[in-house]
Short mmCIF file of C-alpha atoms in Angstrom, two decimals:
data_model
loop_
_atom_site.label_atom_id
_atom_site.label_comp_id
_atom_site.label_asym_id
_atom_site.label_seq_id
_atom_site.Cartn_x
_atom_site.Cartn_y
_atom_site.Cartn_z
CA UNK A 392 -71.83 12.02 45.01
CA UNK A 393 -71.96 15.79 44.87
CA UNK A 394 -72.25 17.39 41.45
CA UNK A 395 -69.51 19.65 40.17
CA UNK A 396 -68.94 22.07 37.32
CA UNK A 397 -67.28 20.54 34.29
CA UNK A 398 -67.69 21.70 30.70
CA UNK A 399 -67.68 18.35 28.93
CA UNK A 400 -67.47 18.51 25.15
CA UNK A 401 -67.86 14.79 24.61
CA UNK A 402 -67.94 11.39 26.27
CA UNK A 403 -66.79 8.07 24.83
CA UNK A 404 -68.11 5.20 27.01
CA UNK A 405 -65.63 2.67 25.59
CA UNK A 406 -62.17 3.01 24.09
CA UNK A 407 -59.30 0.58 23.58
CA UNK A 408 -56.84 3.13 22.17
CA UNK A 409 -56.65 6.03 24.63
CA UNK A 410 -54.63 4.25 27.34
CA UNK A 411 -52.25 1.54 26.11
CA UNK A 412 -53.39 -1.88 27.27
CA UNK A 413 -56.51 -0.60 29.05
CA UNK A 414 -60.23 -0.52 28.29
CA UNK A 415 -61.46 2.92 29.31
CA UNK A 416 -64.10 5.57 29.06
CA UNK A 417 -62.91 8.98 27.84
CA UNK A 418 -64.18 12.35 29.04
CA UNK A 419 -63.32 15.21 26.67
CA UNK A 420 -63.17 18.53 28.51
CA UNK A 421 -63.82 21.79 26.69
CA UNK A 422 -61.13 24.42 26.19
CA UNK A 423 -57.38 24.74 25.67
CA UNK A 424 -54.94 27.65 26.05
CA UNK A 425 -52.99 26.52 23.00
CA UNK A 426 -53.89 26.54 19.32
CA UNK A 427 -51.91 23.74 17.73
CA UNK A 428 -52.79 23.65 14.03
CA UNK A 429 -52.87 19.87 13.86
CA UNK A 430 -55.17 19.44 16.87
CA UNK A 431 -57.74 16.82 15.85
CA UNK A 432 -60.20 18.17 18.41
CA UNK A 433 -60.16 21.68 16.97
CA UNK A 434 -63.89 22.18 17.57
CA UNK A 435 -63.55 21.88 21.35
CA UNK A 436 -60.56 24.14 22.09
CA UNK A 437 -62.62 27.32 22.57
CA UNK A 438 -62.53 28.04 26.34
CA UNK A 439 -65.87 29.88 26.48
CA UNK A 440 -67.97 27.27 24.70
CA UNK A 441 -70.26 25.47 27.17
CA UNK A 442 -70.21 21.73 27.67
CA UNK A 443 -72.81 19.43 26.13
CA UNK A 444 -72.62 16.41 28.47
CA UNK A 445 -73.56 16.52 32.16
CA UNK A 446 -71.07 15.08 34.64
CA UNK A 447 -73.98 13.32 36.34
CA UNK A 448 -74.64 11.44 33.11
CA UNK A 449 -71.00 10.34 32.97
CA UNK A 450 -71.23 9.02 36.52
CA UNK A 451 -74.38 7.08 35.66
CA UNK A 452 -72.63 5.34 32.78
CA UNK A 453 -69.56 4.61 34.87
CA UNK A 454 -71.70 3.07 37.59
CA UNK A 455 -73.08 0.67 34.99
CA UNK A 456 -69.60 -0.16 33.67
CA UNK A 457 -68.04 -1.27 36.96
CA UNK A 458 -66.10 -4.46 36.32
CA UNK A 459 -66.17 -3.88 32.56
CA UNK A 460 -63.74 -0.96 32.26
CA UNK A 461 -60.25 -0.54 33.68
CA UNK A 462 -60.33 3.21 33.98
CA UNK A 463 -61.35 6.67 32.86
CA UNK A 464 -59.21 9.07 30.83
CA UNK A 465 -59.68 12.82 31.05
CA UNK A 466 -58.78 14.32 27.68
CA UNK A 467 -59.48 17.51 25.79
CA UNK A 468 -58.82 20.17 24.84
CA UNK A 469 -56.58 20.58 27.83
CA UNK A 470 -58.39 18.91 30.73
CA UNK A 471 -56.30 20.54 33.45
CA UNK A 472 -57.63 23.94 32.38
CA UNK A 473 -60.80 23.21 34.36
CA UNK A 474 -60.74 23.41 38.15
CA UNK A 475 -63.32 20.64 38.45
CA UNK A 476 -61.07 17.98 36.95
CA UNK A 477 -59.42 17.34 40.33
CA UNK A 478 -62.71 16.56 42.06
CA UNK A 479 -63.84 14.57 39.01
CA UNK A 480 -60.72 12.42 39.21
CA UNK A 481 -61.34 11.86 42.93
CA UNK A 482 -64.90 10.72 42.22
CA UNK A 483 -63.74 8.36 39.47
CA UNK A 484 -61.19 6.81 41.81
CA UNK A 485 -63.88 6.46 44.48
CA UNK A 486 -65.94 4.44 42.01
CA UNK A 487 -63.06 1.98 41.75
CA UNK A 488 -61.66 3.00 38.36
CA UNK A 489 -58.08 3.90 37.52
CA UNK A 490 -57.53 7.46 36.31
CA UNK A 491 -55.68 8.48 33.18
CA UNK A 492 -54.96 11.92 31.78
CA UNK A 493 -54.09 13.39 28.38
CA UNK A 494 -52.29 16.69 28.85
CA UNK A 495 -49.81 19.10 27.38
CA UNK A 496 -48.78 20.22 30.86
CA UNK A 497 -49.94 23.81 30.53
CA UNK A 498 -51.01 24.05 34.19
CA UNK A 499 -48.32 22.66 36.52
CA UNK A 500 -50.18 23.57 39.75
CA UNK A 501 -53.24 21.62 38.59
CA UNK A 502 -51.01 18.65 37.79
CA UNK A 503 -49.74 18.74 41.37
CA UNK A 504 -53.29 18.61 42.73
CA UNK A 505 -54.13 15.64 40.51
CA UNK A 506 -51.17 13.52 41.63
CA UNK A 507 -53.04 11.58 44.36
CA UNK A 508 -55.53 10.29 41.80
CA UNK A 509 -53.44 9.62 38.68
CA UNK A 510 -52.37 6.18 37.48
CA UNK A 511 -51.17 7.05 33.97
CA UNK A 512 -50.57 10.14 31.83
CA UNK A 513 -50.26 10.57 28.07
CA UNK A 514 -48.12 13.70 27.93
CA UNK A 515 -47.66 15.81 24.80
CA UNK A 516 -44.30 17.50 24.39
CA UNK A 517 -45.05 19.75 21.46
CA UNK A 518 -41.64 20.85 20.24
CA UNK A 519 -38.15 21.96 21.08
CA UNK A 520 -38.09 25.17 23.19
CA UNK A 521 -37.33 27.40 20.21
CA UNK A 522 -40.29 26.01 18.24
CA UNK A 523 -42.94 25.71 20.96
CA UNK A 524 -44.63 28.97 20.00
CA UNK A 525 -44.70 27.95 16.33
CA UNK A 526 -46.59 24.75 17.21
CA UNK A 527 -48.89 26.04 19.97
CA UNK A 528 -49.70 29.38 18.36
CA UNK A 529 -49.04 31.30 21.59
CA UNK A 530 -45.87 32.80 23.11
CA UNK A 531 -43.75 30.51 25.26
CA UNK A 532 -40.89 28.02 25.17
CA UNK A 533 -42.66 25.06 26.76
CA UNK A 534 -41.05 25.52 30.17
CA UNK A 535 -44.40 25.07 31.93
CA UNK A 536 -44.85 21.75 30.13
CA UNK A 537 -41.46 20.51 31.25
CA UNK A 538 -42.23 21.60 34.81
CA UNK A 539 -45.39 19.48 34.70
CA UNK A 540 -43.49 16.54 33.24
CA UNK A 541 -40.83 16.73 35.94
CA UNK A 542 -43.56 16.73 38.58
CA UNK A 543 -45.17 13.59 37.15
CA UNK A 544 -41.91 11.68 36.76
CA UNK A 545 -40.73 12.66 40.25
CA UNK A 546 -44.02 11.40 41.68
CA UNK A 547 -43.56 8.02 40.02
CA UNK A 548 -46.62 8.34 37.77
CA UNK A 549 -46.50 6.14 34.68
CA UNK A 550 -46.04 8.52 31.74
CA UNK A 551 -46.00 8.06 28.00
CA UNK A 552 -44.57 11.12 26.27
CA UNK A 553 -45.76 11.79 22.76
CA UNK A 554 -44.72 14.28 20.09
CA UNK A 555 -46.80 14.87 16.99
CA UNK A 556 -44.44 15.25 14.06
CA UNK A 557 -45.78 18.37 12.39
CA UNK A 558 -43.74 18.57 9.17
CA UNK A 559 -44.63 22.26 8.76
CA UNK A 560 -42.56 23.05 11.87
CA UNK A 561 -40.54 20.06 13.09
CA UNK A 562 -37.90 17.87 11.51
CA UNK A 563 -36.08 14.72 12.57
CA UNK A 564 -33.36 16.65 14.40
CA UNK A 565 -36.05 18.26 16.54
CA UNK A 566 -37.49 14.85 17.40
CA UNK A 567 -34.08 13.55 18.42
CA UNK A 568 -33.53 16.63 20.59
CA UNK A 569 -36.89 16.16 22.30
CA UNK A 570 -36.20 12.49 22.87
CA UNK A 571 -32.87 13.26 24.49
CA UNK A 572 -34.50 15.94 26.65
CA UNK A 573 -37.30 13.75 27.99
CA UNK A 574 -35.04 10.74 28.54
CA UNK A 575 -32.81 12.98 30.64
CA UNK A 576 -35.83 13.72 32.83
CA UNK A 577 -36.36 10.00 33.46
CA UNK A 578 -38.99 9.21 30.81
CA UNK A 579 -38.74 5.68 29.45
CA UNK A 580 -41.74 5.62 27.08
CA UNK A 581 -41.52 8.09 24.18
CA UNK A 582 -43.46 7.82 20.93
CA UNK A 583 -43.78 9.94 17.79
CA UNK A 584 -47.19 10.40 16.21
CA UNK A 585 -48.15 11.22 12.65
CA UNK A 586 -50.35 14.21 11.97
CA UNK A 587 -54.00 13.34 11.38
CA UNK A 588 -56.04 15.74 9.26
CA UNK A 589 -59.43 14.62 10.61
CA UNK A 590 -60.93 17.29 12.83
CA UNK A 591 -58.09 19.77 12.38
CA UNK A 592 -58.28 23.47 11.67
CA UNK A 593 -59.29 23.62 7.98
CA UNK A 594 -56.59 26.19 7.25
CA UNK A 595 -53.94 23.88 8.71
CA UNK A 596 -55.37 20.94 6.78
CA UNK A 597 -54.99 22.81 3.51
CA UNK A 598 -51.42 23.84 4.34
CA UNK A 599 -50.50 20.25 5.20
CA UNK A 600 -52.00 18.88 2.01
CA UNK A 601 -50.08 21.46 0.00
CA UNK A 602 -46.87 20.51 1.78
CA UNK A 603 -47.44 16.82 1.16
CA UNK A 604 -48.20 17.38 -2.49
CA UNK A 605 -44.88 19.18 -2.93
CA UNK A 606 -42.80 16.70 -0.94
CA UNK A 607 -41.16 14.28 -3.35
CA UNK A 608 -41.27 11.34 -0.93
CA UNK A 609 -43.93 12.40 1.58
CA UNK A 610 -41.75 13.65 4.43
CA UNK A 611 -44.57 13.17 6.94
CA UNK A 612 -45.00 9.49 6.10
CA UNK A 613 -41.68 8.35 7.51
CA UNK A 614 -41.17 8.66 11.25
CA UNK A 615 -37.68 8.64 12.79
CA UNK A 616 -36.64 5.62 14.80
CA UNK A 617 -37.05 6.59 18.46
#
């Protein structure tokens, strides 16, 4: 197979938790246009940092894992930021693996190009429109994310939508609003995730710990029923 340019920040040859019900390898692609404080891959969001794993090495491992793994998940960072992810997904499919994607939907046109190769997507809806900028750290109301989500649902791709409940920005009413919004688009699998402090921006980690220490009942420890 021809080589291609991918800045790969990390590679996990085996995972049982990145695609529900599947055993997969995970390719972490460098760079993200957003700066979510709670991002547990904070060290790999810089878009100019070079990759540390060669795509050829990933292909070698995948060749040896045929029949042992169900698929490959492209994660990040934001994997659709890189042009090469489309060709990478094609090559993975050619090897006989299913293809999964973790994305926040920041690049709708790239999502469209990936459609022929996708089997499943873990899609992050960050916030309600009025709070998107507060979560992502950049201007915007999340409309590009919803455009990407509509594209995936319309194409019949299996999608799990996730929202990380950041107690510094979101509350239960926000979660209920997001749930209603994504259900209206045709999503049937929606989950809420707790914030994890491992790997996050240290400044955010300190702010979260301060919040939790002041909360009388640990507001971040109880997730709404969704």
